[in-house]
Coordinates of C-alpha atoms in Angstrom, one line a residue:
Chain A
X1 CA -18.1 -42.2 -2.1
X2 CA -19.8 -41.9 1.0
X3 CA -20.3 -44.2 4.0
X4 CA -21.7 -43.6 6.6
X5 CA -21.9 -47.4 9.2
X6 CA -23.6 -48.1 12.5
X7 CA -23.7 -44.4 13.4
X8 CA -24.8 -43.5 17.0
X9 CA -25.4 -40.2 17.9
X10 CA -26.3 -39.4 21.5
X11 CA -27.8 -36.3 23.5
X12 CA -28.6 -36.3 27.1
X13 CA -31.0 -38.7 27.8
X14 CA -31.8 -39.0 23.6
X15 CA -30.5 -41.2 20.6
X16 CA -30.7 -39.1 18.3
X17 CA -28.6 -41.5 15.5
X18 CA -29.1 -45.4 16.7
X19 CA -26.4 -47.3 14.4
X20 CA -27.1 -45.8 11.4
X21 CA -25.4 -47.2 7.5
X22 CA -25.7 -45.9 4.4
X23 CA -23.8 -45.1 1.4
X24 CA -24.1 -43.0 -1.4
X25 CA -23.3 -43.6 -4.9
X26 CA -20.9 -41.3 -7.9
X27 CA -23.2 -39.1 -9.3
X28 CA -26.4 -41.2 -7.2
X29 CA -29.2 -39.0 -6.1
X30 CA -30.6 -40.4 -3.0
X31 CA -33.6 -39.1 0.3
X32 CA -33.5 -38.8 3.0
X33 CA -37.0 -39.0 4.5
X34 CA -38.8 -39.7 8.1
X35 CA -41.0 -38.2 10.2
X36 CA -40.7 -35.1 12.0
X37 CA -37.3 -35.6 14.8
X38 CA -36.7 -38.8 13.2
X39 CA -32.6 -37.6 12.9
X40 CA -32.1 -36.1 9.7
X41 CA -31.0 -32.8 9.9
X42 CA -28.6 -34.4 12.9
X43 CA -27.5 -37.2 10.7
X44 CA -26.5 -33.4 8.5
X45 CA -24.4 -32.4 11.3
X46 CA -22.6 -35.7 11.8
X47 CA -21.8 -36.2 7.5
X48 CA -20.6 -32.0 7.3
X49 CA -18.4 -32.3 10.9
X50 CA -20.4 -29.8 12.6
X51 CA -21.0 -32.6 14.9
X52 CA -19.5 -35.0 15.9
X53 CA -20.4 -38.4 16.6
X54 CA -20.0 -41.0 19.6
X55 CA -19.7 -44.2 17.7
X56 CA -20.0 -45.7 13.9
X57 CA -17.2 -45.0 11.2
X58 CA -18.2 -42.5 8.9
X59 CA -15.9 -42.0 5.1
X60 CA -15.8 -40.0 2.5
X61 CA -13.9 -40.2 -0.7
X62 CA -11.7 -42.4 0.5
X63 CA -11.1 -41.6 4.4
X64 CA -12.0 -41.1 6.8
X65 CA -13.2 -37.8 8.6
X66 CA -15.1 -38.3 12.1
X67 CA -12.9 -35.3 13.8
X68 CA -12.7 -33.4 10.7
X69 CA -13.6 -29.6 11.5
X70 CA -16.5 -28.4 9.2
X71 CA -14.7 -26.6 6.5
X72 CA -12.0 -29.5 6.2
X73 CA -14.9 -32.1 5.0
X74 CA -16.0 -29.1 2.9
X75 CA -12.6 -29.0 1.1
X76 CA -13.1 -32.6 0.5
X77 CA -15.8 -32.0 -1.8
X78 CA -18.4 -32.8 0.8
X79 CA -21.3 -29.2 0.4
X80 CA -24.3 -29.2 2.9
X81 CA -26.8 -26.4 2.7
X82 CA -28.9 -25.8 5.4
X83 CA -32.3 -26.3 6.6
X84 CA -32.7 -22.4 8.6
X85 CA -31.0 -20.4 5.6
X86 CA -27.7 -19.0 6.2
X87 CA -26.7 -16.5 4.1
X88 CA -24.3 -13.8 4.9
X89 CA -27.3 -11.0 4.6
X90 CA -24.8 -7.8 4.7
X91 CA -22.8 -9.3 1.9
X92 CA -24.3 -8.9 -2.2
X93 CA -25.7 -12.7 -3.7
X94 CA -22.4 -13.0 -6.5
X95 CA -19.8 -12.1 -3.0
X96 CA -22.3 -14.8 -0.9
X97 CA -20.9 -17.4 -3.8
X98 CA -18.1 -16.0 -4.1
X99 CA -16.5 -16.9 -1.6
X100 CA -18.1 -20.3 -1.7
X101 CA -15.4 -20.4 -5.1
X102 CA -12.7 -18.4 -3.4
X103 CA -12.1 -20.7 0.3
X104 CA -14.3 -24.1 -0.9
X105 CA -11.7 -26.3 -2.4
X106 CA -7.2 -26.5 -1.7
X107 CA -7.0 -25.6 -4.8
X108 CA -9.9 -22.7 -5.0
X109 CA -10.0 -19.0 -6.4
X110 CA -7.2 -17.0 -5.3
X111 CA -8.3 -13.6 -7.2
X112 CA -11.2 -11.7 -5.6
X113 CA -13.1 -11.2 -9.6
X114 CA -12.3 -13.8 -11.0
X115 CA -14.5 -16.1 -8.2
X116 CA -17.4 -13.1 -8.5
X117 CA -16.8 -14.3 -12.6
X118 CA -17.5 -18.1 -11.2
X119 CA -20.0 -17.2 -8.8
X120 CA -22.0 -15.5 -12.0
X121 CA -22.1 -18.6 -13.7
X122 CA -23.2 -20.3 -10.8
X123 CA -26.4 -18.0 -10.5
X124 CA -27.1 -18.4 -13.5
X125 CA -27.2 -22.1 -13.6
X126 CA -29.9 -21.4 -9.7
X127 CA -32.0 -19.3 -11.7
X128 CA -30.9 -15.9 -9.5
X129 CA -28.5 -13.2 -12.4
X130 CA -31.0 -10.7 -11.9
X131 CA -30.2 -10.3 -8.1
X132 CA -26.8 -10.2 -8.0
X133 CA -25.7 -7.3 -6.4
X134 CA -28.6 -6.9 -4.0
X135 CA -27.3 -7.9 -0.6
X136 CA -28.5 -11.2 0.2
X137 CA -31.2 -9.9 3.0
X138 CA -33.3 -8.3 0.0
X139 CA -33.8 -12.0 -1.0
X140 CA -37.6 -13.5 0.2
X141 CA -37.6 -17.9 1.6
X142 CA -37.1 -18.9 -2.3
X143 CA -34.3 -17.1 -3.6
X144 CA -32.1 -17.4 0.2
X145 CA -32.9 -21.5 -0.9
X146 CA -31.3 -20.7 -4.1
X147 CA -29.0 -18.7 -2.6
X148 CA -27.9 -21.5 -0.3
X149 CA -27.7 -24.4 -3.4
X150 CA -25.2 -21.8 -5.5
X151 CA -23.0 -21.3 -2.8
X152 CA -22.8 -25.2 -1.4
X153 CA -21.7 -26.3 -5.4
X154 CA -19.0 -23.0 -5.5
X155 CA -17.0 -25.3 -3.4
X156 CA -16.3 -27.5 -6.4
X157 CA -18.0 -30.7 -4.3
X158 CA -18.7 -34.5 -5.4
X159 CA -21.5 -34.8 -2.7
X160 CA -24.5 -31.9 -2.2
X161 CA -26.0 -32.4 0.5
X162 CA -29.6 -30.4 0.9
X163 CA -31.2 -30.3 4.1
X164 CA -34.9 -29.6 3.2
X165 CA -34.4 -26.9 -0.1
X166 CA -38.4 -27.2 -0.2
X167 CA -40.1 -26.6 2.9
X168 CA -41.7 -24.0 3.2
X169 CA -42.0 -22.4 -0.8
X170 CA -45.2 -22.2 -2.8
X171 CA -46.4 -24.6 -5.6
X172 CA -44.7 -22.7 -8.1
X173 CA -41.5 -22.8 -6.6
X174 CA -41.7 -26.7 -5.7
X175 CA -41.7 -26.8 -9.2
X176 CA -38.9 -25.1 -10.8
X177 CA -36.8 -25.6 -7.5
X178 CA -36.9 -29.8 -8.1
X179 CA -35.5 -28.7 -11.4
X180 CA -32.9 -26.7 -10.4
X181 CA -32.0 -29.5 -8.4
X182 CA -32.2 -31.5 -11.2
X183 CA -30.4 -29.3 -13.7
X184 CA -27.2 -29.4 -11.1
X185 CA -27.6 -32.7 -11.1
X186 CA -27.0 -33.0 -14.2
X187 CA -25.1 -31.1 -15.5
X188 CA -22.6 -30.8 -12.8
X189 CA -21.9 -34.2 -12.6
X190 CA -22.3 -35.0 -8.6
X191 CA -24.4 -36.6 -6.6
X192 CA -27.0 -35.1 -4.1
X193 CA -28.2 -36.8 -0.1
X194 CA -31.2 -34.9 -0.6
X195 CA -33.3 -34.6 3.1
X196 CA -37.5 -33.5 2.2
X197 CA -40.7 -33.5 4.1
X198 CA -42.4 -33.8 1.3
X199 CA -42.4 -37.4 -0.2
X200 CA -44.7 -37.5 -3.0
X201 CA -41.8 -34.4 -4.5
X202 CA -38.9 -37.0 -3.0
X203 CA -40.7 -39.9 -4.9
X204 CA -40.7 -37.5 -8.2
X205 CA -37.1 -36.6 -7.3
X206 CA -35.3 -39.1 -6.6
X207 CA -34.7 -42.9 -7.8
X208 CA -33.3 -44.3 -4.6
X209 CA -35.3 -44.3 -0.7
X210 CA -33.9 -43.4 3.0
X211 CA -36.0 -43.5 5.8
X212 CA -35.0 -42.8 9.3
X213 CA -37.3 -44.1 12.5
X214 CA -36.7 -43.1 15.9
X215 CA -33.0 -42.5 15.2
X216 CA -33.2 -45.7 13.1
X217 CA -33.4 -46.7 9.8
X218 CA -36.3 -48.5 9.0
X219 CA -35.1 -48.6 4.6
X220 CA -33.0 -48.1 2.6
X221 CA -33.7 -49.3 -1.1
X222 CA -35.6 -48.2 -4.9
X223 CA -38.6 -45.5 -4.8
X224 CA -41.3 -47.7 -4.8
X225 CA -40.1 -50.4 -3.3
X226 CA -39.6 -47.8 -0.1
X227 CA -42.7 -46.6 -0.4
X228 CA -45.2 -49.8 -0.7
X229 CA -43.3 -50.6 1.8
X230 CA -45.4 -51.7 5.4
X231 CA -42.4 -50.4 8.1
X232 CA -42.6 -46.8 6.1
X233 CA -46.1 -46.2 5.9
X234 CA -46.7 -46.9 9.5
X235 CA -43.9 -44.5 10.3
X236 CA -45.7 -42.0 8.7
X237 CA -49.3 -43.5 9.5
X238 CA -49.2 -45.6 12.8
X239 CA -49.6 -49.1 12.7
X240 CA -52.2 -51.1 15.1
X241 CA -50.0 -52.9 17.0
X242 CA -47.2 -49.9 17.1
X243 CA -44.3 -48.8 15.2
X244 CA -42.0 -50.9 13.1
X245 CA -44.3 -53.7 12.3
Chain B
X1 CA -7.6 5.7 -12.2
X2 CA -4.2 6.1 -11.0
X3 CA -4.7 10.1 -10.6
X4 CA -8.6 8.4 -8.1
X5 CA -5.6 6.2 -6.2
X6 CA -2.5 8.4 -6.3
X7 CA -5.1 11.2 -4.4
X8 CA -4.8 10.4 -1.2
X9 CA -1.2 11.2 -1.2
X10 CA -1.5 15.1 -1.7
X11 CA -2.3 14.9 1.9
X12 CA -0.4 12.9 2.9
X13 CA 2.6 14.5 1.5
X14 CA 1.3 17.8 3.2
X15 CA 0.8 16.2 6.4
X16 CA 4.6 14.9 6.6
X17 CA 5.1 18.4 6.1
X18 CA 3.5 19.0 8.7
X19 CA 6.8 19.6 11.3
X20 CA 8.9 21.4 9.3
X21 CA 5.8 24.5 8.4
X22 CA 3.1 23.9 11.9
X23 CA 4.3 25.0 15.6
X24 CA 5.3 22.6 17.5
X25 CA 2.3 22.4 20.2
X26 CA 0.4 21.3 16.6
X27 CA 3.2 18.2 16.0
X28 CA 2.9 17.2 18.6
X29 CA -1.3 16.9 19.0
X30 CA -1.2 15.7 15.3
X31 CA 1.3 12.7 16.5
X32 CA -0.5 11.5 19.2
X33 CA -3.2 11.9 17.0
X34 CA -1.8 10.0 14.3
X35 CA -0.8 6.9 17.5
X36 CA -5.0 7.1 18.0
X37 CA -5.5 6.6 14.0
X38 CA -3.0 3.7 14.4
X39 CA -4.8 2.0 17.6
X40 CA -8.4 2.9 16.6
X41 CA -8.0 1.6 12.4
X42 CA -6.1 -1.6 14.2
X43 CA -8.8 -2.5 16.7
X44 CA -11.5 -1.7 13.9
X45 CA -9.7 -4.2 12.0
X46 CA -11.5 -7.0 14.0
X47 CA -13.8 -4.8 15.7
X48 CA -16.2 -3.5 12.2
X49 CA -14.4 -6.6 10.3
X50 CA -15.2 -9.7 12.2
X51 CA -17.4 -8.3 14.9
X52 CA -15.1 -9.1 17.7
X53 CA -14.8 -6.1 20.0
X54 CA -10.6 -6.5 21.2
X55 CA -11.0 -3.7 24.9
X56 CA -6.9 -4.8 25.0
X57 CA -5.7 -3.6 21.6
X58 CA -3.4 -1.0 24.6
X59 CA -2.4 -4.3 25.7
X60 CA 0.1 -4.9 21.8
X61 CA 1.2 -1.2 22.4
X62 CA 2.5 -1.0 26.2
X63 CA 4.8 -5.4 24.4
X64 CA 5.7 -3.0 21.7
X65 CA 6.9 -0.7 24.3
X66 CA 8.1 -2.7 27.3
X67 CA 9.8 -5.5 25.0
X68 CA 11.8 -2.2 23.6
X69 CA 13.1 -1.1 26.1
X70 CA 14.2 -3.4 28.3
X71 CA 16.1 -4.8 25.1
X72 CA 17.9 -1.4 24.6
X73 CA 18.2 -1.3 28.3
X74 CA 20.1 -5.7 28.9
X75 CA 21.6 -5.8 25.5
X76 CA 25.1 -4.2 25.5
X77 CA 25.0 -4.6 21.9
X78 CA 21.6 -2.3 21.0
X79 CA 22.3 0.3 23.1
X80 CA 26.1 0.9 22.3
X81 CA 24.3 1.1 18.8
X82 CA 22.9 4.3 19.8
X83 CA 19.8 4.9 17.1
X84 CA 20.8 1.8 15.5
X85 CA 20.4 -0.2 18.4
X86 CA 17.2 1.5 19.3
X87 CA 15.5 1.1 15.0
X88 CA 16.7 -2.8 16.1
X89 CA 14.5 -2.4 19.2
X90 CA 11.5 -1.8 18.0
X91 CA 11.1 -3.8 15.2
X92 CA 11.3 -6.9 17.8
X93 CA 9.1 -4.8 20.1
X94 CA 6.9 -5.0 16.8
X95 CA 8.2 -8.7 16.1
X96 CA 7.6 -8.8 19.8
X97 CA 3.6 -7.8 19.7
X98 CA 3.4 -9.7 15.8
X99 CA 4.4 -13.0 17.7
X100 CA 2.2 -12.7 21.4
X101 CA -0.9 -12.1 18.7
X102 CA -0.1 -15.9 17.3
X103 CA -0.6 -17.4 20.5
X104 CA -2.4 -15.6 22.9
X105 CA -5.5 -16.1 19.5
X106 CA -6.0 -19.7 21.2
X107 CA -7.2 -19.0 24.1
X108 CA -8.8 -15.9 23.2
X109 CA -10.6 -17.3 20.0
X110 CA -11.8 -19.7 21.7
X111 CA -13.9 -17.0 23.3
X112 CA -17.3 -15.4 21.4
X113 CA -19.3 -12.0 21.8
X114 CA -18.9 -10.1 24.8
X115 CA -16.6 -13.5 27.0
X116 CA -13.9 -11.6 24.1
X117 CA -15.1 -8.5 24.6
X118 CA -13.7 -9.9 28.3
X119 CA -11.1 -12.2 27.6
X120 CA -8.7 -8.7 25.8
X121 CA -9.5 -6.7 29.2
X122 CA -8.6 -9.4 30.9
X123 CA -5.7 -9.5 28.6
X124 CA -4.8 -6.2 29.4
X125 CA -5.6 -6.3 33.5
X126 CA -3.4 -9.3 34.0
X127 CA -0.2 -7.0 32.1
X128 CA -1.2 -4.2 33.4
X129 CA -0.3 -6.4 36.7
X130 CA 2.9 -8.5 35.5
X131 CA 4.1 -5.1 35.4
X132 CA 3.8 -3.3 37.9
X133 CA 4.9 -6.5 40.3
X134 CA 8.0 -8.1 38.6
X135 CA 10.1 -4.6 39.6
X136 CA 13.3 -5.8 39.2
X137 CA 13.0 -6.8 35.4
X138 CA 10.1 -3.9 34.6
X139 CA 10.7 -1.2 37.2
X140 CA 7.0 -1.9 38.4
X141 CA 5.4 1.1 39.2
X142 CA 9.1 4.0 39.0
X143 CA 9.1 2.6 34.7
X144 CA 11.7 2.4 33.0
X145 CA 14.0 4.9 31.1
X146 CA 15.7 4.4 27.8
X147 CA 19.3 7.2 27.8
X148 CA 19.1 10.2 25.2
X149 CA 21.1 8.7 22.6
X150 CA 17.9 6.3 22.0
X151 CA 15.9 9.8 21.8
X152 CA 13.8 10.0 18.9
X153 CA 13.2 13.6 17.7
X154 CA 9.9 14.6 17.0
X155 CA 10.1 15.2 13.6
X156 CA 11.4 11.3 13.9
X157 CA 8.5 10.5 15.9
X158 CA 5.8 12.1 14.0
X159 CA 6.8 10.4 10.3
X160 CA 6.8 7.0 12.3
X161 CA 3.8 7.8 13.6
X162 CA 2.2 9.7 10.4
X163 CA 3.1 6.7 8.8
X164 CA 2.0 3.7 10.6
X165 CA -1.4 5.6 10.6
X166 CA -1.3 5.6 6.8
X167 CA -0.1 2.2 6.2
X168 CA -2.7 0.1 8.9
X169 CA -5.7 2.6 6.8
X170 CA -4.1 1.0 3.7
X171 CA -4.5 -2.4 5.3
X172 CA -7.8 -1.5 6.2
X173 CA -8.6 -0.3 2.7
X174 CA -6.5 -3.6 0.4
X175 CA -8.9 -6.1 3.5
X176 CA -12.1 -4.7 2.5
X177 CA -11.1 -5.7 -1.1
X178 CA -8.8 -9.0 -1.1
X179 CA -10.0 -11.9 -0.1
X180 CA -8.6 -12.1 3.1
X181 CA -11.6 -9.4 3.4
X182 CA -14.2 -11.3 1.9
X183 CA -13.1 -14.3 4.5
X184 CA -13.8 -12.1 8.0
X185 CA -16.8 -10.9 6.1
X186 CA -18.3 -13.8 5.9
X187 CA -17.0 -14.6 9.6
X188 CA -19.0 -11.8 11.2
X189 CA -21.9 -12.8 9.5
X190 CA -22.4 -16.1 10.1
X191 CA -19.7 -19.3 11.6
X192 CA -21.6 -21.7 10.5
X193 CA -22.0 -20.9 6.8
X194 CA -18.6 -19.6 6.3
X195 CA -17.3 -23.2 8.0
X196 CA -19.7 -25.1 5.6
X197 CA -18.4 -23.2 2.8
X198 CA -14.7 -23.6 3.4
X199 CA -13.7 -21.0 5.0
X200 CA -11.4 -21.7 8.3
X201 CA -12.7 -19.3 11.6
X202 CA -9.7 -19.7 13.1
X203 CA -7.0 -19.0 11.0
X204 CA -9.2 -16.3 9.4
X205 CA -9.2 -14.8 12.5
X206 CA -6.1 -15.7 13.7
X207 CA -4.6 -13.5 10.7
X208 CA -6.5 -10.7 11.9
X209 CA -5.7 -10.3 15.3
X210 CA -2.1 -11.0 14.3
X211 CA -2.2 -8.1 11.2
X212 CA -4.4 -5.7 13.8
X213 CA -1.7 -6.3 16.9
X214 CA 1.5 -5.7 14.4
X215 CA 1.0 -2.0 13.5
X216 CA 0.0 -0.8 17.6
X217 CA 3.4 -3.1 18.3
X218 CA 4.7 -0.9 16.1
X219 CA 3.5 2.4 17.9
X220 CA 5.0 1.6 20.7
X221 CA 7.8 1.3 20.2
X222 CA 7.8 4.2 18.6
X223 CA 5.2 6.0 21.6
X224 CA 8.4 5.2 24.3
X225 CA 11.5 5.7 22.0
X226 CA 9.5 9.5 21.7
X227 CA 9.4 10.2 25.3
X228 CA 11.9 8.1 26.7
X229 CA 10.1 6.9 29.8
X230 CA 7.0 4.2 30.2
X231 CA 4.8 3.0 33.2
X232 CA 1.6 1.1 33.4
X233 CA -0.3 3.9 32.6
X234 CA 1.4 5.3 30.4
X235 CA 1.5 2.5 27.6
X236 CA -0.9 0.4 29.3
X237 CA -3.5 2.0 30.4
X238 CA -7.5 2.0 30.4
X239 CA -7.8 4.8 28.7
X240 CA -5.8 3.9 26.3
X241 CA -7.3 0.6 25.6
X242 CA -10.9 1.8 25.2
X243 CA -10.0 5.4 23.6
X244 CA -9.1 3.3 19.6
X245 CA -12.9 1.8 20.4
X246 CA -14.7 4.8 20.9
X247 CA -12.7 6.0 17.8
X248 CA -14.2 4.0 16.1
X249 CA -17.2 3.9 17.1
X250 CA -18.0 7.9 16.6
X251 CA -16.2 7.9 13.6
X252 CA -17.8 5.0 11.6
X253 CA -17.2 1.3 12.6
X254 CA -16.4 -1.3 9.3
X255 CA -15.9 2.2 7.3
X256 CA -11.5 2.6 5.9
X257 CA -12.0 6.7 7.6
X258 CA -14.6 5.9 9.9
X259 CA -12.1 5.4 13.4
X260 CA -10.0 8.8 11.4
X261 CA -13.3 10.6 11.4
X262 CA -13.6 9.5 14.9
X263 CA -10.0 10.0 16.1
X264 CA -10.0 13.7 14.5
X265 CA -13.0 13.9 16.2
X266 CA -11.7 12.7 19.9
X267 CA -8.2 14.3 19.4
X268 CA -10.1 17.3 18.4
X269 CA -12.8 17.8 21.6
X270 CA -10.2 16.2 24.1
X271 CA -7.1 19.5 22.9
X272 CA -10.2 22.1 23.1
X273 CA -11.3 22.1 25.8
X274 CA -8.5 21.0 28.1
X275 CA -6.2 23.8 26.2
X276 CA -9.0 26.4 25.7
X277 CA -11.7 26.6 27.3
X278 CA -12.6 27.8 31.7
X279 CA -14.9 25.5 32.1
X280 CA -16.6 25.2 35.3
X281 CA -17.3 21.8 35.6
X282 CA -13.8 18.7 34.7
X283 CA -13.9 18.9 31.1
X284 CA -14.3 14.6 31.2
X285 CA -17.7 15.5 32.3
X286 CA -18.5 17.5 29.0
X287 CA -16.3 15.4 27.0
X288 CA -18.6 12.1 27.9
X289 CA -21.4 14.5 27.3
X290 CA -20.3 15.0 23.9
X291 CA -20.2 11.7 22.5
X292 CA -23.0 10.5 24.3
X293 CA -25.1 13.3 22.0
X294 CA -23.0 12.1 19.8
X295 CA -23.9 7.9 19.3
X296 CA -28.0 9.0 20.3
X297 CA -28.0 11.2 16.8
X298 CA -25.8 9.2 15.1
X299 CA -25.6 5.3 15.7
X300 CA -23.3 3.5 13.6
X301 CA -20.5 6.7 13.6
X302 CA -19.9 10.4 12.1
X303 CA -18.9 8.6 8.8
X304 CA -22.3 6.5 7.9
X305 CA -24.3 9.3 9.1
X306 CA -23.3 11.4 7.2
X307 CA -22.9 9.3 3.7
X308 CA -26.2 6.6 4.6
X309 CA -23.1 4.0 4.7
X310 CA -25.3 0.4 3.1
X311 CA -25.0 2.0 -0.1
X312 CA -21.6 3.6 0.1
X313 CA -20.3 -0.1 1.5
X314 CA -21.5 -1.9 -1.6
X315 CA -20.3 0.4 -3.8
X316 CA -16.2 0.2 -2.5
X317 CA -17.1 -3.1 -1.5
X318 CA -16.4 -3.0 1.9
X319 CA -18.8 -4.3 4.5
X320 CA -21.3 -2.2 6.0
X321 CA -20.8 -1.9 9.9
X322 CA -21.8 -4.9 11.6
X323 CA -24.9 -5.1 13.1
X324 CA -28.2 -7.7 13.8
X325 CA -28.9 -9.7 11.5
X326 CA -32.6 -8.0 10.0
X327 CA -35.9 -10.2 10.3
X328 CA -36.7 -11.1 6.5
X329 CA -38.2 -9.1 4.3
X330 CA -41.2 -11.5 3.1

């Protein structure tokens, strides 16, 4: 469903993405990991249309999507969250999500009241029902991360891209978040591509991992094999003979 | 419910009877207040909902007035039609404002924040220069006159400006609870997140720009036809552009009634200072002083100062006035 082929992106002299290729199939849940500065977030920006790559191809839902603005990519069914949460701070929590219901797809809802009802159902799914009438600026980080997910889901995606949905959470919140992501994946039948820092959590959640290091894919495959791959271990811990073994 | 909804119609009907019951100078004063209300709420459609500060609101006022006058002066058929001709010309003036807003959105909406404000102000200056330097077409600094058959009576102008002000308010009120209003608030709050949620940022801002320009253009046409004479300083004046901004901010930007409160306050101060007081210093100095004190004591506007805006806004579904994002609470 998502095909990333030989994507390159340079910022000045820094090569953030170096011929990155990966695919995500319908309904799959894939973890994207890598050390700081590996290019994970840049890849997300490219996939969602916020950053235009210097080279390569990008196909989603059977369409070439490079050059499409972010809202058009959203309409095709690709939703993303942000690592640094981006709520509409002065709007209520339910309206934050209702915006996604109203504008997330071409044939989206047109009635504000219906959109709010749909938004409430999604808030229930991510366990935010209790705070739906509060303004978004009143939420704590864990709730904001959930709000990001609900708003992304409101656009009716076939692929949900989560950018560090779990960073900065406490241990108890982490377990709830893993549970929520699994539940969303199961109930809404969508594919999930998640960037994550915490390797332990990602191995618990994702049957398949893609590892980025210095803008290159160093491993891609079933989680058990990838975590034992010497190049992956090297990327995280370093190797005696330098990175890449 | 329906009674509550109809309530604003009562003062509206009373106001509509104004020209028949009020003294002439008060009718004129109200007419100018309605004009300011129209421009201020049109300004606030962008300023309040989208956080885009348009310092060139008068551009559309001037465009509406000049297009109306030029049509009446250059198209013999319209001139021959008398009042019907004026109506057609005035509507064309409004359409001209709308069409230019559609087109101007392309360059102007590439700008953000202060750059947008400066860009719109530059547009006003550009229009002033253009009109001044095309005397064969626009009359230059001599201005333009239409023949007496096209004049709008005080009553007609009063009712038309009242309608425009009411329509502008209604537009803002409807937007506050509408789909488009939600998109506008989302774009104001966070462009990145709005785009990720499927909102077409440019289209939303462009529609708002046009909605905010059209009543202003019609107001320019009505104003011109009422006075019978227009020139750059009257319809494209700097203060014509800045007073709506001041009115919205003094009254309460982002609140439907904010521009009304602000416009009435401004006009009241203006009339009181100029007509009823023997001042030892020039009126603008006092005027400025009052505005400074008001903005210091009620930085979010009179209405927000009186009603504790965030709660009121949350209840009615209208957006709170724009302000910088708060730091995280926890």
